[in-house]
């Protein structure tokens, strides 16, 4: 009887590594990894213009594989700091962008003053005109070639005239190509003509680019005096938002907790 009881305890203890391995595999399944699929023939690209109150303007060219993303996802994928809050029936209210604005606890803290200042949301129409949007970016569907604009201002925004081609050009991207898009190396100097007149450009020189099929986020900051500097975006190129990572981390914590409980229970059974 003693020998039989000993065999039972060993059998239960051996099943513990199997359980922990299963939990680890489930956790790893949600971890973002580099895709092993064949290169895509074309990446969608959208523009994002952010105009600060001091006159600085950020121009982002954001690539994505999906047929469409929301305006909020476009903002998130730019890598700028954000603070948002739900806004009664109108979708997400954008309170703070890139360190400027109000906290989500009082999202429109400067809209009650005169002049009324808040982050005003616009989209670029087919005629190249900025159109004010009264709903939040989570209710906006962004497709290839679309451009969104945000302005911290007390007027309709006064966003600069531009186009998707000019934003792409400013970031060294040739939208005429349908093969994997060429992305400038970080050391490549950013130069461009006046961005107000849309023009098509020839592909950048092969020595200055790295060809990739992975979605990239490219950004350039233009000061109120016209000085340009490249933005190094610290973002996830897989297209995941920070909410995906919060869910993943929470899932891993739960799985590890379940594994620990199972381990302690089995230790107790083995001793008994």
PDB file of C-alpha atoms in Angstrom:
ATOM      1  CA  UNK A   1       0.000   0.000   0.000  1.00  0.00           C
ATOM      2  CA  UNK A   2       2.840   2.388   0.784  1.00  0.00           C
ATOM      3  CA  UNK A   3       4.471   1.642  -2.569  1.00  0.00           C
ATOM      4  CA  UNK A   4       1.195   2.226  -4.432  1.00  0.00           C
ATOM      5  CA  UNK A   5       0.697   5.565  -2.666  1.00  0.00           C
ATOM      6  CA  UNK A   6       4.202   6.624  -3.637  1.00  0.00           C
ATOM      7  CA  UNK A   7       3.559   5.824  -7.296  1.00  0.00           C
ATOM      8  CA  UNK A   8       0.388   7.953  -7.244  1.00  0.00           C
ATOM      9  CA  UNK A   9       2.285  10.993  -5.897  1.00  0.00           C
ATOM     10  CA  UNK A  10       4.989  10.648  -8.544  1.00  0.00           C
ATOM     11  CA  UNK A  11       2.379  10.445 -11.292  1.00  0.00           C
ATOM     12  CA  UNK A  12       0.740  13.672 -10.139  1.00  0.00           C
ATOM     13  CA  UNK A  13       4.047  15.499  -9.849  1.00  0.00           C
ATOM     14  CA  UNK A  14       5.008  14.454 -13.361  1.00  0.00           C
ATOM     15  CA  UNK A  15       1.770  15.908 -14.734  1.00  0.00           C
ATOM     16  CA  UNK A  16       2.712  19.366 -13.415  1.00  0.00           C
ATOM     17  CA  UNK A  17       5.376  20.110 -16.096  1.00  0.00           C
ATOM     18  CA  UNK A  18       2.846  19.107 -18.740  1.00  0.00           C
ATOM     19  CA  UNK A  19       0.323  21.602 -17.334  1.00  0.00           C
ATOM     20  CA  UNK A  20       2.895  24.392 -17.095  1.00  0.00           C
ATOM     21  CA  UNK A  21       4.102  23.737 -20.652  1.00  0.00           C
ATOM     22  CA  UNK A  22       0.510  23.935 -21.903  1.00  0.00           C
ATOM     23  CA  UNK A  23       0.010  27.263 -20.100  1.00  0.00           C
ATOM     24  CA  UNK A  24       3.265  28.590 -21.583  1.00  0.00           C
ATOM     25  CA  UNK A  25       2.225  27.604 -25.107  1.00  0.00           C
ATOM     26  CA  UNK A  26      -1.119  29.377 -24.683  1.00  0.00           C
ATOM     27  CA  UNK A  27       0.671  32.522 -23.481  1.00  0.00           C
ATOM     28  CA  UNK A  28       3.189  32.452 -26.318  1.00  0.00           C
ATOM     29  CA  UNK A  29       0.386  32.121 -28.852  1.00  0.00           C
ATOM     30  CA  UNK A  30      -0.639  35.696 -28.067  1.00  0.00           C
ATOM     31  CA  UNK A  31       2.873  37.135 -28.216  1.00  0.00           C
ATOM     32  CA  UNK A  32       3.544  39.377 -31.247  1.00  0.00           C
ATOM     33  CA  UNK A  33       6.056  37.688 -33.539  1.00  0.00           C
ATOM     34  CA  UNK A  34       7.556  38.409 -36.914  1.00  0.00           C
ATOM     35  CA  UNK A  35       5.375  37.049 -39.686  1.00  0.00           C
ATOM     36  CA  UNK A  36       6.750  34.139 -41.692  1.00  0.00           C
ATOM     37  CA  UNK A  37       4.212  34.603 -44.473  1.00  0.00           C
ATOM     38  CA  UNK A  38       5.180  35.543 -48.021  1.00  0.00           C
ATOM     39  CA  UNK A  39       5.860  39.280 -48.570  1.00  0.00           C
ATOM     40  CA  UNK A  40       2.787  41.323 -49.392  1.00  0.00           C
ATOM     41  CA  UNK A  41       2.626  43.015 -52.797  1.00  0.00           C
ATOM     42  CA  UNK A  42       1.345  46.310 -51.454  1.00  0.00           C
ATOM     43  CA  UNK A  43       0.998  48.102 -48.146  1.00  0.00           C
ATOM     44  CA  UNK A  44      -1.773  50.577 -47.496  1.00  0.00           C
ATOM     45  CA  UNK A  45      -0.652  53.985 -46.320  1.00  0.00           C
ATOM     46  CA  UNK A  46      -2.432  56.881 -44.626  1.00  0.00           C
ATOM     47  CA  UNK A  47      -1.298  60.331 -43.576  1.00  0.00           C
ATOM     48  CA  UNK A  48      -1.550  61.940 -40.159  1.00  0.00           C
ATOM     49  CA  UNK A  49      -0.976  65.662 -39.544  1.00  0.00           C
ATOM     50  CA  UNK A  50      -0.698  66.990 -35.971  1.00  0.00           C
ATOM     51  CA  UNK A  51      -0.419  70.748 -35.480  1.00  0.00           C
ATOM     52  CA  UNK A  52       0.669  71.979 -32.062  1.00  0.00           C
ATOM     53  CA  UNK A  53      -0.314  75.302 -30.554  1.00  0.00           C
ATOM     54  CA  UNK A  54       3.216  76.687 -30.999  1.00  0.00           C
ATOM     55  CA  UNK A  55       3.107  76.118 -34.768  1.00  0.00           C
ATOM     56  CA  UNK A  56       5.024  72.844 -34.930  1.00  0.00           C
ATOM     57  CA  UNK A  57       3.504  70.319 -37.337  1.00  0.00           C
ATOM     58  CA  UNK A  58       4.094  66.556 -37.303  1.00  0.00           C
ATOM     59  CA  UNK A  59       3.643  64.665 -40.566  1.00  0.00           C
ATOM     60  CA  UNK A  60       3.315  60.886 -40.285  1.00  0.00           C
ATOM     61  CA  UNK A  61       3.061  58.330 -43.068  1.00  0.00           C
ATOM     62  CA  UNK A  62       1.609  55.180 -41.488  1.00  0.00           C
ATOM     63  CA  UNK A  63       1.512  51.874 -43.341  1.00  0.00           C
ATOM     64  CA  UNK A  64      -0.922  49.056 -42.547  1.00  0.00           C
ATOM     65  CA  UNK A  65      -1.889  45.679 -43.969  1.00  0.00           C
ATOM     66  CA  UNK A  66      -5.579  45.755 -43.084  1.00  0.00           C
ATOM     67  CA  UNK A  67      -8.156  47.015 -45.641  1.00  0.00           C
ATOM     68  CA  UNK A  68      -9.050  49.766 -43.172  1.00  0.00           C
ATOM     69  CA  UNK A  69      -8.301  50.966 -39.653  1.00  0.00           C
ATOM     70  CA  UNK A  70     -10.003  53.510 -37.408  1.00  0.00           C
ATOM     71  CA  UNK A  71      -8.850  57.079 -36.935  1.00  0.00           C
ATOM     72  CA  UNK A  72      -8.018  56.207 -33.337  1.00  0.00           C
ATOM     73  CA  UNK A  73      -5.798  53.333 -34.471  1.00  0.00           C
ATOM     74  CA  UNK A  74      -4.058  55.712 -36.863  1.00  0.00           C
ATOM     75  CA  UNK A  75      -3.262  58.000 -33.929  1.00  0.00           C
ATOM     76  CA  UNK A  76      -2.107  55.114 -31.738  1.00  0.00           C
ATOM     77  CA  UNK A  77       0.179  53.703 -34.411  1.00  0.00           C
ATOM     78  CA  UNK A  78       1.955  57.031 -34.815  1.00  0.00           C
ATOM     79  CA  UNK A  79       3.549  56.411 -31.414  1.00  0.00           C
ATOM     80  CA  UNK A  80       2.691  59.832 -29.971  1.00  0.00           C
ATOM     81  CA  UNK A  81       1.506  60.014 -26.362  1.00  0.00           C
ATOM     82  CA  UNK A  82      -2.281  60.042 -26.029  1.00  0.00           C
ATOM     83  CA  UNK A  83      -4.914  60.522 -23.346  1.00  0.00           C
ATOM     84  CA  UNK A  84      -8.494  59.720 -24.364  1.00  0.00           C
ATOM     85  CA  UNK A  85     -11.916  59.437 -22.772  1.00  0.00           C
ATOM     86  CA  UNK A  86     -15.373  58.287 -23.930  1.00  0.00           C
ATOM     87  CA  UNK A  87     -17.545  61.224 -24.957  1.00  0.00           C
ATOM     88  CA  UNK A  88     -21.334  60.805 -24.714  1.00  0.00           C
ATOM     89  CA  UNK A  89     -22.566  59.319 -28.006  1.00  0.00           C
ATOM     90  CA  UNK A  90     -19.801  60.870 -30.118  1.00  0.00           C
ATOM     91  CA  UNK A  91     -17.086  58.276 -29.606  1.00  0.00           C
ATOM     92  CA  UNK A  92     -13.671  58.745 -28.029  1.00  0.00           C
ATOM     93  CA  UNK A  93     -12.661  62.257 -27.020  1.00  0.00           C
ATOM     94  CA  UNK A  94      -8.969  62.976 -27.643  1.00  0.00           C
ATOM     95  CA  UNK A  95      -7.758  64.971 -24.649  1.00  0.00           C
ATOM     96  CA  UNK A  96      -3.985  65.010 -25.064  1.00  0.00           C
ATOM     97  CA  UNK A  97      -1.691  64.414 -28.042  1.00  0.00           C
ATOM     98  CA  UNK A  98       2.100  64.416 -27.899  1.00  0.00           C
ATOM     99  CA  UNK A  99       2.170  66.062 -24.480  1.00  0.00           C
ATOM    100  CA  UNK A 100      -0.219  68.918 -25.298  1.00  0.00           C
ATOM    101  CA  UNK A 101      -3.826  69.182 -24.166  1.00  0.00           C
ATOM    102  CA  UNK A 102      -5.816  68.214 -21.084  1.00  0.00           C
ATOM    103  CA  UNK A 103      -5.975  65.129 -18.852  1.00  0.00           C
ATOM    104  CA  UNK A 104      -8.752  62.608 -19.494  1.00  0.00           C
ATOM    105  CA  UNK A 105     -10.294  63.542 -16.127  1.00  0.00           C
ATOM    106  CA  UNK A 106     -11.108  66.979 -17.593  1.00  0.00           C
ATOM    107  CA  UNK A 107     -10.727  66.394 -21.307  1.00  0.00           C
ATOM    108  CA  UNK A 108     -11.911  69.797 -22.525  1.00  0.00           C
ATOM    109  CA  UNK A 109     -10.395  71.845 -19.711  1.00  0.00           C
ATOM    110  CA  UNK A 110      -9.507  74.763 -22.018  1.00  0.00           C
ATOM    111  CA  UNK A 111     -12.640  74.712 -24.150  1.00  0.00           C
ATOM    112  CA  UNK A 112     -14.613  76.794 -21.617  1.00  0.00           C
ATOM    113  CA  UNK A 113     -12.275  79.766 -21.888  1.00  0.00           C
ATOM    114  CA  UNK A 114     -12.250  82.498 -24.515  1.00  0.00           C
ATOM    115  CA  UNK A 115     -10.915  81.593 -26.983  1.00  0.00           C
ATOM    116  CA  UNK A 116     -12.023  77.946 -26.730  1.00  0.00           C
ATOM    117  CA  UNK A 117      -9.090  75.608 -27.326  1.00  0.00           C
ATOM    118  CA  UNK A 118      -9.160  71.828 -27.776  1.00  0.00           C
ATOM    119  CA  UNK A 119      -7.923  69.172 -30.193  1.00  0.00           C
ATOM    120  CA  UNK A 120      -9.959  69.702 -33.354  1.00  0.00           C
ATOM    121  CA  UNK A 121     -10.314  66.726 -35.675  1.00  0.00           C
ATOM    122  CA  UNK A 122     -10.318  67.050 -39.473  1.00  0.00           C
ATOM    123  CA  UNK A 123     -10.099  64.814 -42.516  1.00  0.00           C
ATOM    124  CA  UNK A 124      -8.794  65.697 -45.953  1.00  0.00           C
ATOM    125  CA  UNK A 125     -11.424  65.365 -48.702  1.00  0.00           C
ATOM    126  CA  UNK A 126     -10.880  64.463 -52.357  1.00  0.00           C
ATOM    127  CA  UNK A 127     -10.591  68.171 -53.236  1.00  0.00           C
ATOM    128  CA  UNK A 128      -7.687  68.652 -50.838  1.00  0.00           C
ATOM    129  CA  UNK A 129      -9.759  70.609 -48.309  1.00  0.00           C
ATOM    130  CA  UNK A 130      -9.761  69.981 -44.572  1.00  0.00           C
ATOM    131  CA  UNK A 131     -13.223  69.070 -43.250  1.00  0.00           C
ATOM    132  CA  UNK A 132     -14.046  69.336 -39.524  1.00  0.00           C
ATOM    133  CA  UNK A 133     -15.415  66.171 -37.892  1.00  0.00           C
ATOM    134  CA  UNK A 134     -17.835  66.337 -34.983  1.00  0.00           C
ATOM    135  CA  UNK A 135     -17.451  62.651 -34.007  1.00  0.00           C
ATOM    136  CA  UNK A 136     -14.530  60.841 -32.432  1.00  0.00           C
ATOM    137  CA  UNK A 137     -11.753  59.087 -34.366  1.00  0.00           C
ATOM    138  CA  UNK A 138     -12.973  55.641 -33.295  1.00  0.00           C
ATOM    139  CA  UNK A 139     -15.992  56.212 -35.574  1.00  0.00           C
ATOM    140  CA  UNK A 140     -13.854  57.102 -38.585  1.00  0.00           C
ATOM    141  CA  UNK A 141     -12.696  54.432 -41.080  1.00  0.00           C
ATOM    142  CA  UNK A 142      -9.298  55.178 -42.646  1.00  0.00           C
ATOM    143  CA  UNK A 143      -8.376  53.609 -45.989  1.00  0.00           C
ATOM    144  CA  UNK A 144      -5.326  53.678 -48.212  1.00  0.00           C
ATOM    145  CA  UNK A 145      -4.587  57.266 -49.260  1.00  0.00           C
ATOM    146  CA  UNK A 146      -6.661  58.942 -46.534  1.00  0.00           C
ATOM    147  CA  UNK A 147      -5.300  61.774 -44.385  1.00  0.00           C
ATOM    148  CA  UNK A 148      -6.393  62.785 -40.873  1.00  0.00           C
ATOM    149  CA  UNK A 149      -5.506  66.072 -39.196  1.00  0.00           C
ATOM    150  CA  UNK A 150      -5.478  67.310 -35.584  1.00  0.00           C
ATOM    151  CA  UNK A 151      -4.985  70.891 -34.479  1.00  0.00           C
ATOM    152  CA  UNK A 152      -4.677  72.320 -30.958  1.00  0.00           C
ATOM    153  CA  UNK A 153      -6.400  75.619 -31.686  1.00  0.00           C
ATOM    154  CA  UNK A 154      -9.360  77.899 -31.095  1.00  0.00           C
ATOM    155  CA  UNK A 155     -10.400  78.046 -34.743  1.00  0.00           C
ATOM    156  CA  UNK A 156     -11.257  75.477 -37.390  1.00  0.00           C
ATOM    157  CA  UNK A 157      -7.679  74.298 -37.250  1.00  0.00           C
ATOM    158  CA  UNK A 158      -5.837  76.206 -39.990  1.00  0.00           C
ATOM    159  CA  UNK A 159      -4.089  72.980 -40.882  1.00  0.00           C
ATOM    160  CA  UNK A 160      -1.513  73.347 -43.673  1.00  0.00           C
ATOM    161  CA  UNK A 161      -2.435  72.403 -47.229  1.00  0.00           C
ATOM    162  CA  UNK A 162      -1.025  68.999 -48.116  1.00  0.00           C
ATOM    163  CA  UNK A 163      -1.844  65.634 -49.711  1.00  0.00           C
ATOM    164  CA  UNK A 164      -1.098  61.970 -49.135  1.00  0.00           C
ATOM    165  CA  UNK A 165       1.573  62.105 -51.844  1.00  0.00           C
ATOM    166  CA  UNK A 166       3.274  65.082 -50.234  1.00  0.00           C
ATOM    167  CA  UNK A 167       3.227  63.468 -46.788  1.00  0.00           C
ATOM    168  CA  UNK A 168       4.703  60.288 -48.280  1.00  0.00           C
ATOM    169  CA  UNK A 169       7.350  62.315 -50.127  1.00  0.00           C
ATOM    170  CA  UNK A 170       8.224  64.239 -46.986  1.00  0.00           C
ATOM    171  CA  UNK A 171       8.972  60.872 -45.376  1.00  0.00           C
ATOM    172  CA  UNK A 172      10.908  59.501 -48.358  1.00  0.00           C
ATOM    173  CA  UNK A 173       8.210  57.117 -49.609  1.00  0.00           C
ATOM    174  CA  UNK A 174       7.156  56.637 -53.238  1.00  0.00           C
ATOM    175  CA  UNK A 175       3.443  55.802 -53.376  1.00  0.00           C
ATOM    176  CA  UNK A 176       3.631  55.090 -57.112  1.00  0.00           C
ATOM    177  CA  UNK A 177       5.333  51.778 -56.402  1.00  0.00           C
ATOM    178  CA  UNK A 178       3.040  48.778 -55.915  1.00  0.00           C
ATOM    179  CA  UNK A 179       5.818  46.457 -54.739  1.00  0.00           C
ATOM    180  CA  UNK A 180       7.079  46.474 -51.119  1.00  0.00           C
ATOM    181  CA  UNK A 181       7.555  50.094 -50.137  1.00  0.00           C
ATOM    182  CA  UNK A 182      11.051  51.509 -49.784  1.00  0.00           C
ATOM    183  CA  UNK A 183      11.763  52.941 -46.342  1.00  0.00           C
ATOM    184  CA  UNK A 184      14.568  55.477 -45.736  1.00  0.00           C
ATOM    185  CA  UNK A 185      17.416  54.501 -43.453  1.00  0.00           C
ATOM    186  CA  UNK A 186      17.529  56.477 -40.197  1.00  0.00           C
ATOM    187  CA  UNK A 187      20.745  58.176 -41.344  1.00  0.00           C
ATOM    188  CA  UNK A 188      19.199  59.443 -44.592  1.00  0.00           C
ATOM    189  CA  UNK A 189      18.666  63.236 -44.453  1.00  0.00           C
ATOM    190  CA  UNK A 190      15.066  64.322 -44.992  1.00  0.00           C
ATOM    191  CA  UNK A 191      14.566  66.837 -47.753  1.00  0.00           C
ATOM    192  CA  UNK A 192      11.470  67.949 -49.625  1.00  0.00           C
ATOM    193  CA  UNK A 193      10.066  70.734 -51.759  1.00  0.00           C
ATOM    194  CA  UNK A 194       7.176  72.911 -50.593  1.00  0.00           C
ATOM    195  CA  UNK A 195       4.513  70.515 -49.343  1.00  0.00           C
ATOM    196  CA  UNK A 196       1.526  72.571 -50.473  1.00  0.00           C
ATOM    197  CA  UNK A 197       1.610  71.332 -54.093  1.00  0.00           C
ATOM    198  CA  UNK A 198       0.951  67.591 -54.558  1.00  0.00           C
ATOM    199  CA  UNK A 199       3.394  65.948 -56.986  1.00  0.00           C
ATOM    200  CA  UNK A 200       4.491  62.416 -57.787  1.00  0.00           C
ATOM    201  CA  UNK A 201       8.115  61.544 -57.152  1.00  0.00           C
ATOM    202  CA  UNK A 202      10.539  58.988 -58.528  1.00  0.00           C
ATOM    203  CA  UNK A 203      11.696  56.096 -56.294  1.00  0.00           C
ATOM    204  CA  UNK A 204      14.528  57.025 -53.901  1.00  0.00           C
ATOM    205  CA  UNK A 205      18.027  55.867 -54.833  1.00  0.00           C
ATOM    206  CA  UNK A 206      18.601  52.202 -53.981  1.00  0.00           C
ATOM    207  CA  UNK A 207      21.647  53.064 -51.869  1.00  0.00           C
ATOM    208  CA  UNK A 208      19.501  55.150 -49.495  1.00  0.00           C
ATOM    209  CA  UNK A 209      16.651  52.748 -48.831  1.00  0.00           C
ATOM    210  CA  UNK A 210      15.867  49.391 -47.334  1.00  0.00           C
ATOM    211  CA  UNK A 211      13.106  47.433 -49.089  1.00  0.00           C
ATOM    212  CA  UNK A 212      10.660  45.895 -46.661  1.00  0.00           C
ATOM    213  CA  UNK A 213       7.141  44.497 -46.602  1.00  0.00           C
ATOM    214  CA  UNK A 214       6.719  45.241 -42.904  1.00  0.00           C
ATOM    215  CA  UNK A 215       4.394  48.172 -42.110  1.00  0.00           C
ATOM    216  CA  UNK A 216       6.426  51.193 -41.060  1.00  0.00           C
ATOM    217  CA  UNK A 217       5.626  54.406 -39.224  1.00  0.00           C
ATOM    218  CA  UNK A 218       7.547  57.376 -40.606  1.00  0.00           C
ATOM    219  CA  UNK A 219       7.376  60.887 -39.222  1.00  0.00           C
ATOM    220  CA  UNK A 220       8.834  64.333 -39.799  1.00  0.00           C
ATOM    221  CA  UNK A 221       8.439  67.406 -37.572  1.00  0.00           C
ATOM    222  CA  UNK A 222       8.356  70.827 -39.230  1.00  0.00           C
ATOM    223  CA  UNK A 223       8.869  73.843 -36.963  1.00  0.00           C
ATOM    224  CA  UNK A 224       7.070  77.165 -37.356  1.00  0.00           C
ATOM    225  CA  UNK A 225      10.211  78.428 -39.128  1.00  0.00           C
ATOM    226  CA  UNK A 226      10.222  75.527 -41.607  1.00  0.00           C
ATOM    227  CA  UNK A 227      13.072  73.539 -40.041  1.00  0.00           C
ATOM    228  CA  UNK A 228      12.613  69.774 -40.503  1.00  0.00           C
ATOM    229  CA  UNK A 229      13.685  66.917 -38.248  1.00  0.00           C
ATOM    230  CA  UNK A 230      12.978  63.218 -38.430  1.00  0.00           C
ATOM    231  CA  UNK A 231      10.774  61.622 -35.776  1.00  0.00           C
ATOM    232  CA  UNK A 232      12.005  58.290 -34.458  1.00  0.00           C
ATOM    233  CA  UNK A 233       8.748  56.532 -33.619  1.00  0.00           C
ATOM    234  CA  UNK A 234       8.893  53.898 -30.878  1.00  0.00           C
ATOM    235  CA  UNK A 235       5.923  51.872 -32.054  1.00  0.00           C
ATOM    236  CA  UNK A 236       4.774  48.343 -32.737  1.00  0.00           C
ATOM    237  CA  UNK A 237       4.973  47.665 -36.478  1.00  0.00           C
ATOM    238  CA  UNK A 238       2.665  44.636 -36.279  1.00  0.00           C
ATOM    239  CA  UNK A 239      -0.374  46.915 -36.133  1.00  0.00           C
ATOM    240  CA  UNK A 240      -1.262  46.068 -32.548  1.00  0.00           C
ATOM    241  CA  UNK A 241      -2.443  48.841 -30.244  1.00  0.00           C
ATOM    242  CA  UNK A 242      -1.484  49.239 -26.588  1.00  0.00           C
ATOM    243  CA  UNK A 243      -4.864  47.712 -25.649  1.00  0.00           C
ATOM    244  CA  UNK A 244      -3.783  44.427 -27.260  1.00  0.00           C
ATOM    245  CA  UNK A 245      -0.706  44.319 -25.026  1.00  0.00           C
ATOM    246  CA  UNK A 246      -2.713  45.110 -21.893  1.00  0.00           C
ATOM    247  CA  UNK A 247      -4.963  42.145 -22.678  1.00  0.00           C
ATOM    248  CA  UNK A 248      -1.971  39.914 -23.407  1.00  0.00           C
ATOM    249  CA  UNK A 249      -0.198  40.801 -20.151  1.00  0.00           C
ATOM    250  CA  UNK A 250      -3.411  40.276 -18.177  1.00  0.00           C
ATOM    251  CA  UNK A 251      -3.831  36.865 -19.795  1.00  0.00           C
ATOM    252  CA  UNK A 252      -0.264  35.842 -18.943  1.00  0.00           C
ATOM    253  CA  UNK A 253      -0.753  36.910 -15.294  1.00  0.00           C
ATOM    254  CA  UNK A 254      -3.946  34.859 -15.020  1.00  0.00           C
ATOM    255  CA  UNK A 255      -2.288  31.788 -16.560  1.00  0.00           C
ATOM    256  CA  UNK A 256       0.721  32.043 -14.259  1.00  0.00           C
ATOM    257  CA  UNK A 257      -1.583  32.396 -11.241  1.00  0.00           C
ATOM    258  CA  UNK A 258      -3.515  29.289 -12.276  1.00  0.00           C
ATOM    259  CA  UNK A 259      -0.251  27.404 -12.732  1.00  0.00           C
ATOM    260  CA  UNK A 260       0.949  28.453  -9.273  1.00  0.00           C
ATOM    261  CA  UNK A 261      -2.329  27.360  -7.649  1.00  0.00           C
ATOM    262  CA  UNK A 262      -2.142  23.994  -9.426  1.00  0.00           C
ATOM    263  CA  UNK A 263       1.477  23.582  -8.320  1.00  0.00           C
ATOM    264  CA  UNK A 264       0.698  24.323  -4.667  1.00  0.00           C
ATOM    265  CA  UNK A 265      -2.269  21.990  -4.660  1.00  0.00           C
ATOM    266  CA  UNK A 266      -0.240  19.160  -6.125  1.00  0.00           C
ATOM    267  CA  UNK A 267       2.554  19.766  -3.603  1.00  0.00           C
ATOM    268  CA  UNK A 268      -0.037  19.468  -0.853  1.00  0.00           C
ATOM    269  CA  UNK A 269      -1.407  16.234  -2.287  1.00  0.00           C
ATOM    270  CA  UNK A 270       2.070  14.739  -2.642  1.00  0.00           C
ATOM    271  CA  UNK A 271       2.876  15.442   1.017  1.00  0.00           C
ATOM    272  CA  UNK A 272      -0.387  13.919   2.169  1.00  0.00           C
TER     273      UNK A 272
END
